[in-house]
CSV table of C-alpha atoms in Angstrom, one decimal:
chain,number,residue,atom,x,y,z
A,10,MET,CA,0.0,0.0,0.0
A,11,VAL,CA,1.3,3.5,-0.9
A,12,LYS,CA,2.1,5.5,2.2
A,13,GLN,CA,0.8,9.1,2.4
A,14,TYR,CA,3.3,11.8,3.3
A,15,THR,CA,2.4,15.3,4.3
A,16,PRO,CA,5.8,17.0,5.0
A,17,LEU,CA,6.1,20.5,6.4
A,18,GLU,CA,6.9,23.3,3.9
A,19,GLU,CA,10.5,23.5,5.0
A,20,ASP,CA,11.0,19.8,4.3
A,21,ILE,CA,10.1,20.1,0.6
A,22,GLU,CA,13.5,21.4,-0.4
A,23,GLY,CA,15.1,18.5,1.4
A,24,LEU,CA,13.0,16.0,-0.5
A,25,PHE,CA,13.7,17.8,-3.7
A,26,GLN,CA,17.5,17.7,-3.5
A,27,PRO,CA,18.0,14.2,-4.8
A,28,PHE,CA,15.9,15.2,-7.9
A,29,ALA,CA,18.0,18.4,-8.4
A,30,GLN,CA,21.2,16.4,-8.2
A,31,LYS,CA,19.9,13.8,-10.7
A,32,MET,CA,18.8,16.5,-13.1
A,33,GLU,CA,22.1,18.4,-12.8
A,34,THR,CA,24.0,15.2,-13.5
A,35,HIS,CA,22.0,14.7,-16.7
A,36,GLY,CA,22.8,18.2,-17.9
A,37,LEU,CA,19.3,19.7,-17.5
A,38,ALA,CA,19.3,23.5,-17.3
A,39,PRO,CA,18.6,25.4,-14.0
A,40,MET,CA,15.3,26.7,-15.5
A,41,VAL,CA,14.1,23.1,-16.1
A,42,ILE,CA,15.1,22.1,-12.6
A,43,ASN,CA,13.2,25.1,-11.2
A,44,THR,CA,10.2,24.2,-13.2
A,45,PHE,CA,10.2,20.6,-12.0
A,46,ARG,CA,10.8,21.9,-8.4
A,47,HIS,CA,7.5,23.9,-8.7
A,48,TYR,CA,5.5,20.9,-9.7
A,49,PHE,CA,7.2,18.6,-7.3
A,50,GLY,CA,6.3,21.0,-4.5
A,51,ARG,CA,2.7,20.9,-5.5
A,52,LEU,CA,2.8,17.1,-5.5
A,53,VAL,CA,4.3,17.0,-2.0
A,54,ARG,CA,1.7,19.3,-0.7
A,55,GLY,CA,-0.9,16.8,-1.8
A,56,GLU,CA,-2.2,18.6,-4.9
A,57,THR,CA,-3.7,16.3,-7.5
A,58,GLY,CA,-4.1,18.6,-10.4
A,59,LEU,CA,-7.7,17.7,-10.6
A,60,ILE,CA,-10.2,20.3,-12.0
A,61,SER,CA,-13.7,19.8,-10.7
A,62,LYS,CA,-17.0,20.9,-12.2
A,63,ALA,CA,-17.2,23.2,-9.2
A,64,ASP,CA,-14.3,25.1,-10.7
A,65,ILE,CA,-15.5,25.5,-14.3
A,66,ALA,CA,-18.5,26.0,-16.5
A,67,PRO,CA,-19.1,25.0,-20.1
A,68,VAL,CA,-18.2,27.4,-22.9
A,69,THR,CA,-21.1,28.5,-25.2
A,70,GLU,CA,-20.9,29.3,-28.9
A,71,ASP,CA,-21.4,33.0,-28.3
A,72,GLU,CA,-18.3,33.2,-26.1
A,73,ILE,CA,-15.7,32.5,-28.8
A,74,ALA,CA,-15.2,33.4,-32.5
A,75,ASP,CA,-15.9,31.0,-35.3
A,76,ALA,CA,-13.2,30.8,-38.0
A,77,GLU,CA,-15.7,29.9,-40.6
A,78,LYS,CA,-17.5,33.2,-40.1
A,79,LEU,CA,-14.5,35.5,-40.0
A,80,THR,CA,-14.4,38.3,-42.6
A,81,GLY,CA,-12.1,41.1,-43.3
A,82,PHE,CA,-8.9,39.7,-41.8
A,83,ARG,CA,-7.2,38.2,-44.8
A,84,GLU,CA,-5.2,41.3,-45.7
A,85,VAL,CA,-4.0,41.7,-42.1
A,86,GLY,CA,-3.0,38.1,-42.1
A,87,ARG,CA,-1.0,38.5,-45.3
A,88,THR,CA,1.0,41.3,-43.7
A,89,ALA,CA,1.4,39.5,-40.4
A,90,GLY,CA,2.6,36.4,-42.3
A,91,GLU,CA,6.1,38.0,-42.8
A,92,ARG,CA,6.4,37.9,-38.9
A,93,ALA,CA,5.1,34.4,-38.4
A,94,VAL,CA,6.7,31.0,-37.7
A,95,VAL,CA,5.3,27.5,-37.9
A,96,VAL,CA,6.4,25.3,-34.9
A,97,LYS,CA,5.7,21.5,-35.1
A,98,LEU,CA,5.7,19.3,-32.0
A,99,ASN,CA,7.8,16.4,-33.2
A,100,GLY,CA,9.0,14.5,-30.2
A,101,GLY,CA,6.9,11.4,-30.6
A,102,LEU,CA,8.5,8.0,-31.5
A,103,GLY,CA,5.1,6.4,-32.3
A,104,THR,CA,5.9,3.5,-30.0
A,105,SER,CA,2.2,2.7,-29.6
A,106,MET,CA,2.3,2.0,-33.4
A,107,GLY,CA,5.4,-0.2,-33.1
A,108,LEU,CA,7.8,2.5,-34.3
A,109,SER,CA,11.4,3.2,-33.1
A,110,GLN,CA,11.9,6.4,-35.0
A,111,ALA,CA,10.1,9.8,-35.4
A,112,LYS,CA,6.5,9.1,-36.2
A,113,SER,CA,6.6,12.0,-38.7
A,114,LEU,CA,8.8,9.8,-40.9
A,115,LEU,CA,5.9,7.5,-41.6
A,116,LYS,CA,4.4,7.5,-45.1
A,117,ALA,CA,1.3,9.6,-45.0
A,118,LYS,CA,0.0,10.2,-48.5
A,119,GLU,CA,1.1,9.6,-52.1
A,120,GLY,CA,4.5,8.2,-50.9
A,121,LEU,CA,5.3,11.3,-48.9
A,122,SER,CA,6.0,11.3,-45.2
A,123,PHE,CA,4.3,13.6,-42.6
A,124,LEU,CA,7.6,15.5,-42.5
A,125,ASP,CA,7.7,15.8,-46.3
A,126,ILE,CA,4.2,17.2,-46.4
A,127,ILE,CA,4.8,19.7,-43.5
A,128,VAL,CA,7.9,21.1,-45.3
A,129,ARG,CA,6.2,21.3,-48.7
A,130,GLN,CA,3.2,23.0,-47.1
A,131,ALA,CA,5.5,25.8,-45.9
A,132,LEU,CA,7.4,26.1,-49.1
A,133,VAL,CA,4.2,26.4,-51.2
A,134,TYR,CA,2.8,28.9,-48.7
A,135,ARG,CA,6.0,31.0,-49.0
A,136,ARG,CA,5.8,31.1,-52.8
A,137,LYS,CA,2.1,31.8,-52.9
A,138,HIS,CA,2.2,34.7,-50.4
A,139,GLY,CA,5.7,36.0,-50.8
A,140,VAL,CA,6.7,35.6,-47.1
A,141,ARG,CA,9.7,33.8,-45.5
A,142,LEU,CA,7.6,31.6,-43.0
A,143,PRO,CA,10.3,29.7,-41.1
A,144,VAL,CA,9.4,26.1,-40.0
A,145,VAL,CA,10.8,24.9,-36.7
A,146,PHE,CA,10.5,21.4,-35.0
A,147,MET,CA,10.5,20.7,-31.3
A,148,ASN,CA,12.2,17.3,-31.2
A,149,SER,CA,13.0,14.9,-28.5
A,150,PHE,CA,16.5,13.4,-28.0
A,151,ASN,CA,15.0,10.3,-29.7
A,152,THR,CA,13.7,12.1,-32.8
A,153,GLU,CA,16.3,14.9,-33.4
A,154,ALA,CA,18.9,12.9,-35.5
A,155,ASP,CA,16.3,11.1,-37.7
A,156,THR,CA,14.4,14.3,-38.3
A,157,LEU,CA,17.4,16.5,-39.3
A,158,GLU,CA,18.6,13.7,-41.6
A,159,ALA,CA,15.2,13.6,-43.3
A,160,LEU,CA,15.3,17.4,-43.7
A,161,ARG,CA,18.7,17.4,-45.5
A,162,PRO,CA,17.2,17.3,-49.0
A,163,TYR,CA,15.3,20.5,-48.3
A,164,GLY,CA,18.2,22.9,-48.5
A,165,ASP,CA,15.9,25.8,-49.1
A,166,LEU,CA,13.9,25.3,-45.9
A,167,SER,CA,16.2,27.3,-43.6
A,168,VAL,CA,15.4,31.0,-43.0
A,169,ALA,CA,18.2,33.5,-41.9
A,170,ASP,CA,19.9,32.3,-38.8
A,171,ILE,CA,16.9,30.4,-37.4
A,172,PRO,CA,17.7,26.8,-36.5
A,173,LEU,CA,15.4,24.1,-37.8
A,174,SER,CA,14.9,22.5,-34.4
A,175,PHE,CA,15.2,22.7,-30.7
A,176,LEU,CA,14.9,20.0,-28.0
A,177,GLN,CA,12.3,19.3,-25.4
A,178,HIS,CA,13.4,18.3,-21.9
A,179,LYS,CA,12.7,15.4,-19.6
A,180,PHE,CA,11.4,15.0,-16.0
A,181,PRO,CA,12.4,12.4,-13.5
A,182,LYS,CA,9.7,9.9,-12.5
A,183,VAL,CA,8.7,10.0,-8.8
A,184,PHE,CA,8.2,6.8,-6.8
A,185,GLN,CA,4.7,7.0,-5.3
A,186,ASP,CA,5.9,5.4,-2.1
A,187,GLY,CA,8.2,7.9,-0.5
A,188,LEU,CA,8.2,10.6,-3.3
A,189,THR,CA,11.8,9.8,-4.1
A,190,PRO,CA,13.5,9.7,-7.5
A,191,ALA,CA,12.5,6.6,-9.4
A,192,SER,CA,15.3,4.1,-10.0
A,193,TRP,CA,15.2,1.3,-12.5
A,194,PRO,CA,18.7,-0.2,-13.2
A,195,ALA,CA,17.4,-2.7,-15.7
A,196,ASP,CA,16.6,0.2,-18.0
A,197,PRO,CA,17.6,3.7,-16.7
A,198,ASP,CA,15.8,5.4,-19.5
A,199,LEU,CA,12.6,4.4,-17.9
A,200,GLU,CA,13.4,6.6,-14.9
A,201,TRP,CA,12.4,9.6,-17.0
A,202,ASN,CA,9.3,10.8,-18.7
A,203,PRO,CA,8.5,13.5,-21.3
A,204,PRO,CA,7.1,16.5,-19.4
A,205,GLY,CA,4.2,17.0,-21.8
A,206,HIS,CA,4.1,19.5,-24.6
A,207,GLY,CA,3.6,22.3,-22.0
A,208,ASP,CA,7.4,22.0,-21.8
A,209,ILE,CA,7.6,24.0,-25.1
A,210,TYR,CA,7.6,27.3,-23.3
A,211,THR,CA,10.6,26.4,-21.2
A,212,ALA,CA,12.4,24.7,-24.2
A,213,LEU,CA,11.9,27.8,-26.3
A,214,VAL,CA,13.9,29.8,-23.8
A,215,THR,CA,16.6,27.3,-22.8
A,216,SER,CA,17.4,26.5,-26.4
A,217,GLY,CA,17.7,30.2,-27.3
A,218,MET,CA,15.0,29.7,-29.9
A,219,LEU,CA,12.7,32.4,-28.4
A,220,GLU,CA,15.4,35.1,-28.5
A,221,ASN,CA,16.5,33.9,-32.0
A,222,LEU,CA,13.0,34.3,-33.4
A,223,LEU,CA,12.4,37.7,-31.8
A,224,ASP,CA,15.7,38.9,-33.0
A,225,GLU,CA,14.6,38.0,-36.6
A,226,GLY,CA,11.4,40.0,-36.2
A,227,ILE,CA,9.2,37.0,-35.7
A,228,LEU,CA,6.2,37.8,-33.5
A,229,TYR,CA,3.5,35.2,-34.2
A,230,ALA,CA,4.0,31.4,-33.6
A,231,PHE,CA,1.5,28.8,-34.9
A,232,ILE,CA,2.2,25.6,-33.0
A,233,SER,CA,0.7,22.2,-33.7
A,234,ASN,CA,1.3,18.5,-33.7
A,235,SER,CA,3.4,17.0,-36.6
A,236,ASP,CA,0.8,14.2,-36.9
A,237,ASN,CA,-2.0,16.6,-37.7
A,238,LEU,CA,-1.4,17.5,-41.4
A,239,ALA,CA,-4.6,19.6,-41.5
A,240,ALA,CA,-3.1,22.1,-39.1
A,241,VAL,CA,-1.7,24.6,-41.6
A,242,MET,CA,-0.9,28.3,-41.6
A,243,ASP,CA,-4.1,30.3,-42.3
A,244,GLU,CA,-4.0,34.0,-43.2
A,245,THR,CA,-7.5,34.7,-42.0
A,246,ILE,CA,-7.0,33.2,-38.6
A,247,LEU,CA,-3.6,34.8,-38.3
A,248,GLY,CA,-5.1,38.1,-39.2
A,249,TYR,CA,-7.8,37.8,-36.6
A,250,PHE,CA,-5.2,36.9,-34.0
A,251,ALA,CA,-2.9,39.8,-34.9
A,252,GLU,CA,-5.6,42.4,-35.4
A,253,ASN,CA,-7.0,41.8,-31.9
A,254,GLY,CA,-3.6,41.7,-30.2
A,255,PHE,CA,-4.3,38.4,-28.4
A,256,PRO,CA,-1.4,37.0,-26.5
A,257,PHE,CA,-2.6,33.4,-26.9
A,258,MET,CA,-5.3,31.6,-28.9
A,259,MET,CA,-6.4,28.0,-28.9
A,260,GLU,CA,-8.1,26.3,-31.8
A,261,VAL,CA,-11.0,24.1,-30.7
A,262,THR,CA,-13.4,22.1,-32.8
A,263,ASP,CA,-16.8,20.5,-32.1
A,264,ARG,CA,-16.5,17.4,-30.0
A,265,THR,CA,-17.7,14.1,-31.3
A,266,GLU,CA,-18.0,10.7,-29.6
A,267,ALA,CA,-14.5,9.9,-30.9
A,268,ASP,CA,-13.2,12.9,-28.9
A,269,SER,CA,-15.1,12.3,-25.7
A,270,LYS,CA,-12.0,11.4,-23.7
A,271,GLY,CA,-9.9,14.3,-25.1
A,272,GLY,CA,-9.2,17.6,-23.4
A,273,HIS,CA,-12.0,20.1,-23.6
A,274,LEU,CA,-12.3,23.9,-23.3
A,275,ALA,CA,-14.0,25.3,-20.2
A,276,ARG,CA,-14.5,28.7,-18.5
A,277,LEU,CA,-13.1,29.1,-15.0
A,278,ARG,CA,-15.7,30.3,-12.6
A,279,LYS,CA,-13.2,32.8,-11.3
A,280,GLY,CA,-12.7,34.2,-14.8
A,281,GLY,CA,-10.8,33.2,-18.0
A,282,LEU,CA,-10.6,30.1,-20.0
A,283,THR,CA,-9.0,26.8,-19.2
A,284,LEU,CA,-8.2,23.4,-20.7
A,285,ARG,CA,-9.2,20.2,-18.8
A,286,GLU,CA,-7.6,16.9,-19.7
A,287,ILE,CA,-9.2,13.6,-18.7
A,288,ALA,CA,-6.3,13.0,-16.3
A,289,GLN,CA,-7.4,16.2,-14.5
A,290,CYS,CA,-11.1,15.1,-14.0
A,291,PRO,CA,-12.2,13.6,-10.7
A,292,GLN,CA,-13.3,9.9,-11.1
A,293,GLU,CA,-16.9,10.6,-10.1
A,294,GLU,CA,-17.2,13.2,-12.8
A,295,LEU,CA,-16.0,11.2,-15.8
A,296,ASP,CA,-19.4,10.6,-17.3
A,297,GLU,CA,-20.0,14.4,-17.3
A,298,PHE,CA,-16.5,15.0,-18.7
A,299,GLN,CA,-17.4,12.9,-21.7
A,300,ASN,CA,-20.8,14.6,-22.3
A,301,ILE,CA,-20.0,16.2,-25.7
A,302,THR,CA,-23.2,18.3,-25.7
A,303,LEU,CA,-22.2,19.9,-22.3
A,304,TYR,CA,-18.5,20.5,-23.0
A,305,LYS,CA,-18.8,21.1,-26.7
A,306,TYR,CA,-15.3,22.2,-27.7
A,307,PHE,CA,-12.4,19.9,-28.1
A,308,ASN,CA,-8.7,21.1,-27.9
A,309,THR,CA,-7.0,20.4,-31.3
A,310,ASN,CA,-3.6,21.1,-29.7
A,311,SER,CA,-3.1,23.9,-32.3
A,312,ILE,CA,-2.3,27.2,-30.7
A,313,TRP,CA,-1.3,30.8,-31.7
A,314,VAL,CA,1.2,32.6,-29.4
A,315,ASN,CA,2.4,36.2,-29.4
A,316,LEU,CA,6.1,35.6,-28.7
A,317,GLU,CA,6.7,39.1,-27.1
A,318,ALA,CA,3.7,38.4,-24.8
A,319,LEU,CA,5.2,35.0,-24.0
A,320,LYS,CA,8.6,36.5,-23.2
A,321,ALA,CA,7.0,39.1,-20.9
A,322,LEU,CA,5.0,36.5,-19.1
A,323,LEU,CA,8.0,34.2,-18.5
A,324,GLU,CA,10.0,37.1,-17.1
A,325,VAL,CA,7.2,38.0,-14.7
A,326,HIS,CA,7.2,34.4,-13.4
A,327,GLN,CA,10.9,33.9,-13.3
A,328,HIS,CA,10.6,31.5,-16.3
A,329,VAL,CA,8.2,29.1,-14.5
A,330,LEU,CA,4.8,29.5,-16.0
A,331,ARG,CA,3.0,27.5,-13.3
A,332,LEU,CA,0.7,25.7,-15.8
A,333,PRO,CA,-2.0,23.4,-14.4
A,334,MET,CA,-0.3,20.2,-13.3
A,335,ILE,CA,-1.2,16.8,-14.6
A,336,ARG,CA,-0.3,14.0,-12.1
A,337,ASN,CA,-0.2,10.8,-14.1
A,338,PRO,CA,0.0,7.6,-12.0
A,339,LYS,CA,1.9,4.9,-13.9
A,340,THR,CA,4.2,1.9,-13.3
A,341,ILE,CA,7.8,2.7,-14.0
A,342,ASP,CA,7.9,0.1,-16.8
A,343,PRO,CA,4.7,0.7,-18.7
A,344,ARG,CA,4.9,-2.9,-20.1
A,345,ASP,CA,5.1,-4.4,-16.6
A,346,ALA,CA,2.1,-3.9,-14.4
A,347,SER,CA,3.9,-5.4,-11.5
A,348,SER,CA,6.8,-2.8,-11.6
A,349,PRO,CA,6.8,0.0,-8.9
A,350,GLN,CA,4.2,2.7,-9.1
A,351,VAL,CA,5.4,6.2,-10.0
A,352,TYR,CA,4.0,9.6,-10.7
A,353,GLN,CA,4.8,11.3,-14.0
A,354,LEU,CA,4.4,15.1,-13.6
A,355,GLU,CA,3.3,16.7,-16.9
A,356,THR,CA,1.7,19.8,-18.3
A,357,ALA,CA,-0.3,20.5,-21.5
A,358,MET,CA,0.7,23.2,-24.0
A,359,GLY,CA,-2.9,24.4,-24.3
A,360,SER,CA,-3.3,24.8,-20.6
A,361,ALA,CA,-1.4,28.1,-20.9
A,362,ILE,CA,-4.7,29.6,-22.0
A,363,SER,CA,-5.5,30.1,-18.2
A,364,THR,CA,-2.1,31.8,-17.7
A,365,PHE,CA,-2.2,34.5,-20.3
A,366,GLU,CA,-4.4,37.4,-19.4
A,367,GLY,CA,-6.7,38.1,-22.4
A,368,ALA,CA,-6.2,34.6,-23.9
A,369,THR,CA,-9.0,33.3,-26.1
A,370,ALA,CA,-10.1,30.4,-28.2
A,371,ILE,CA,-11.5,30.1,-31.8
A,372,ARG,CA,-13.7,27.4,-33.2
A,373,VAL,CA,-12.4,25.8,-36.4
A,374,SER,CA,-13.9,23.1,-38.6
A,375,ARG,CA,-12.8,19.5,-38.6
A,376,ASN,CA,-11.0,20.3,-41.8
A,377,ARG,CA,-8.2,21.6,-39.6
A,378,PHE,CA,-8.1,18.6,-37.4
A,379,ALA,CA,-7.0,15.2,-38.7
A,380,PRO,CA,-4.5,13.7,-36.3
A,381,VAL,CA,-3.0,10.3,-36.7
A,382,LYS,CA,-2.6,8.6,-33.3
A,383,THR,CA,-3.2,5.0,-34.2
A,384,CYS,CA,-2.9,2.7,-37.2
A,385,GLN,CA,-6.7,3.1,-37.6
A,386,ASP,CA,-6.2,6.8,-38.1
A,387,LEU,CA,-3.4,6.1,-40.6
A,388,LEU,CA,-5.5,3.7,-42.7
A,389,ALA,CA,-8.2,6.4,-43.0
A,390,LEU,CA,-5.5,8.9,-44.1
A,391,TRP,CA,-4.1,6.4,-46.7
A,392,SER,CA,-7.6,5.8,-48.1
A,393,ASP,CA,-9.5,7.8,-50.6
A,394,CYS,CA,-11.4,9.5,-47.8
A,395,TYR,CA,-8.6,12.1,-47.9
A,396,VAL,CA,-6.8,13.8,-50.8
A,397,LEU,CA,-3.6,15.8,-51.1
A,398,THR,CA,-4.2,19.1,-52.9
A,399,ASP,CA,-1.7,21.0,-55.1
A,400,ASP,CA,-1.1,23.3,-52.1
A,401,MET,CA,-0.1,20.3,-50.1
A,402,TYR,CA,-3.2,20.5,-47.9
A,403,VAL,CA,-4.6,17.2,-46.7
A,404,ILE,CA,-8.4,17.5,-46.9
A,405,GLN,CA,-11.4,15.3,-46.8
A,406,ASN,CA,-12.2,14.1,-50.4
A,407,PRO,CA,-14.7,16.5,-51.8
A,408,LYS,CA,-16.5,13.5,-53.4
A,409,ARG,CA,-17.2,12.1,-49.9
A,410,ARG,CA,-20.6,13.1,-48.7
A,411,LEU,CA,-20.4,11.5,-45.3
A,412,ASP,CA,-19.1,12.5,-41.8
A,413,THR,CA,-15.6,11.6,-40.6
A,414,LEU,CA,-14.9,7.9,-41.1
A,415,VAL,CA,-15.1,5.8,-38.0
A,416,CYS,CA,-12.5,3.0,-38.2
A,417,ARG,CA,-12.0,0.2,-35.7
A,418,LEU,CA,-9.3,-2.4,-36.4
A,419,ASP,CA,-8.7,-5.5,-34.2
A,420,SER,CA,-5.6,-4.5,-32.1
A,421,ARG,CA,-4.3,-8.0,-32.2
A,422,TYR,CA,-3.6,-7.8,-35.9
A,423,TYR,CA,-3.5,-4.1,-36.8
A,424,LYS,CA,-2.0,-2.2,-33.9
A,425,ARG,CA,1.6,-2.0,-35.2
A,426,ILE,CA,2.6,-0.4,-38.5
A,427,ASP,CA,4.2,-3.7,-39.8
A,428,GLN,CA,0.9,-5.5,-39.1
A,429,LEU,CA,-1.1,-2.8,-40.9
A,430,GLU,CA,1.3,-2.9,-44.0
A,431,ALA,CA,1.2,-6.6,-44.2
A,432,ARG,CA,-2.6,-6.9,-44.2
A,433,PHE,CA,-3.0,-4.1,-46.7
A,434,SER,CA,0.0,-4.9,-48.8
A,435,ARG,CA,-2.1,-5.2,-52.0
A,436,GLY,CA,-3.6,-1.8,-51.5
A,437,VAL,CA,-6.0,0.2,-49.3
A,438,PRO,CA,-9.7,-0.4,-50.0
A,439,SER,CA,-11.9,2.4,-51.2
A,440,LEU,CA,-13.6,3.9,-48.2
A,441,LEU,CA,-15.2,6.9,-50.0
A,442,GLU,CA,-18.8,5.6,-49.3
A,443,CYS,CA,-18.0,3.9,-46.0
A,444,ILE,CA,-19.6,5.3,-42.8
A,445,SER,CA,-17.7,3.0,-40.4
A,446,LEU,CA,-15.4,0.0,-40.8
A,447,ASP,CA,-15.1,-2.6,-38.0
A,448,VAL,CA,-12.5,-5.4,-38.7
A,449,GLN,CA,-12.5,-8.2,-36.2
A,450,GLY,CA,-10.0,-11.0,-36.4
A,451,GLU,CA,-7.2,-11.5,-39.0
A,452,VAL,CA,-8.3,-10.3,-42.5
A,453,PHE,CA,-6.1,-9.6,-45.5
A,454,PHE,CA,-7.4,-7.3,-48.2
A,455,GLY,CA,-7.0,-7.9,-51.9
A,456,ARG,CA,-6.6,-5.3,-54.6
A,457,GLY,CA,-9.4,-2.9,-55.5
A,458,VAL,CA,-11.6,-3.7,-52.6
A,459,GLU,CA,-14.5,-1.3,-52.0
A,460,ILE,CA,-16.3,-0.9,-48.7
A,461,LYS,CA,-19.6,1.0,-48.3
A,462,GLY,CA,-22.0,1.9,-45.5
A,463,LYS,CA,-21.5,0.6,-42.0
A,464,ALA,CA,-19.4,-2.5,-42.5
A,465,VAL,CA,-18.4,-5.2,-40.1
A,466,ILE,CA,-15.9,-7.7,-41.4
A,467,ALA,CA,-15.4,-10.4,-38.7
A,468,ASN,CA,-13.2,-13.5,-38.9
A,469,HIS,CA,-14.0,-15.7,-35.9
A,470,GLY,CA,-11.9,-18.6,-37.2
A,471,ASP,CA,-8.4,-19.7,-36.3
A,472,ARG,CA,-7.0,-18.9,-39.8
A,473,PRO,CA,-6.6,-15.6,-41.6
A,474,VAL,CA,-9.1,-14.7,-44.3
A,475,THR,CA,-8.3,-12.9,-47.5
A,476,LEU,CA,-10.9,-10.7,-49.3
A,477,PRO,CA,-10.6,-11.4,-53.1
A,478,ASP,CA,-9.5,-8.7,-55.5
A,479,GLY,CA,-12.3,-6.4,-56.5
A,480,SER,CA,-14.6,-7.3,-53.7
A,481,VAL,CA,-17.5,-4.8,-53.0
A,482,ILE,CA,-18.6,-5.0,-49.4
A,483,ALA,CA,-21.9,-3.2,-48.6
A,484,GLU,CA,-23.1,-5.4,-45.7
A,485,ASP,CA,-21.6,-7.4,-42.8
A,486,MET,CA,-19.3,-10.3,-43.7
A,487,ILE,CA,-18.9,-12.9,-41.0
A,488,PHE,CA,-16.4,-15.8,-41.3
A,489,ASP,CA,-16.4,-18.7,-38.9
């Protein structure tokens, strides 16, 4: 049983010293150590990071702007584009998909990787609008080398003296029993966890990237995930952000059942907006958290930041933004449920919305939100449900007259990328007229397969089943 500790305030620094020594030994900057000290102190004081319904209220449609209804901001956005940068969060290895390299190197569309498309989106935008538009990647130690190697063919991507990348940090895991630094000699890498994408604000400073961008006259940063190819620079949204002088703006979209467990926008009862992740929701309120008609807006993890406002805010807070804490209980080895229990202290990038005075949010259509988190998502992207335009935008196929595809693939046979590629080695089926696809058991797909409507393909037998070339599936297919 985990013991409960409630040390006095003066004891916190003593408890923290082993963490400080460990972080110093691993070369982490004083700013990172001070940031972790802040969250560790909150943990020791018994804070959980939970946000209750008593603290928040739902956001209504009249409280935030709708990007689809904006008019008159395009010209402002074109001018502001010369002072803008695209920042992509690119630290993920895609281990949940069986990858051991940057997930952005996966093939996404027409033989191009996510990284290829991101770069080409920026280059096309530059030519079209006559701006420089730097692209910068926040990598992890695991993705830095692979990413920079993949960028070598794009010699024209660099802008002035702005580096192409900077590194995110890492936090030490905390043993739940005793609140001491987690130790795991069998694999010391497991003693550390990514601090969440909220680390971007610290990493921008410690890397020198923030000063570098400001020195080059860059004021507006559009930041999004590298696995969301729909998150592109938009001159109208940029114009709205710049014209109103907002310090921070979060893109949100209408929640669907698929997003019910994702972070949602809420209004703090004490004033201002906030982001609540499911790990911050009290257990007894989980049903209400997932009520998509109550909390209507889902965080796309695409944000707009005024870099001068960010610098000023960091300076006021001695470079520790004090974002809402996420306390994630885990086992030190995520693959071994019997390994010791730890806390991972994390923060979310979007939670800065509650830190900037005057921060806002903007509703965008699902056309700006198409993330790939699983092999199911990747199959949908590969299919004819999506097309790649001449401007390198990934959009839903205009010929598709249905809502976003719902795809469920049996995790025993399709969870890893090698499994997915093997079972669709002869081509991805046409899903243009498919509402939902549910594949159960081991099924291989032939060439030119077409799937329509709500399709269930279930193989309950012990041997794999292969769908013949040219099959048209418009009803459930059950194999015993």
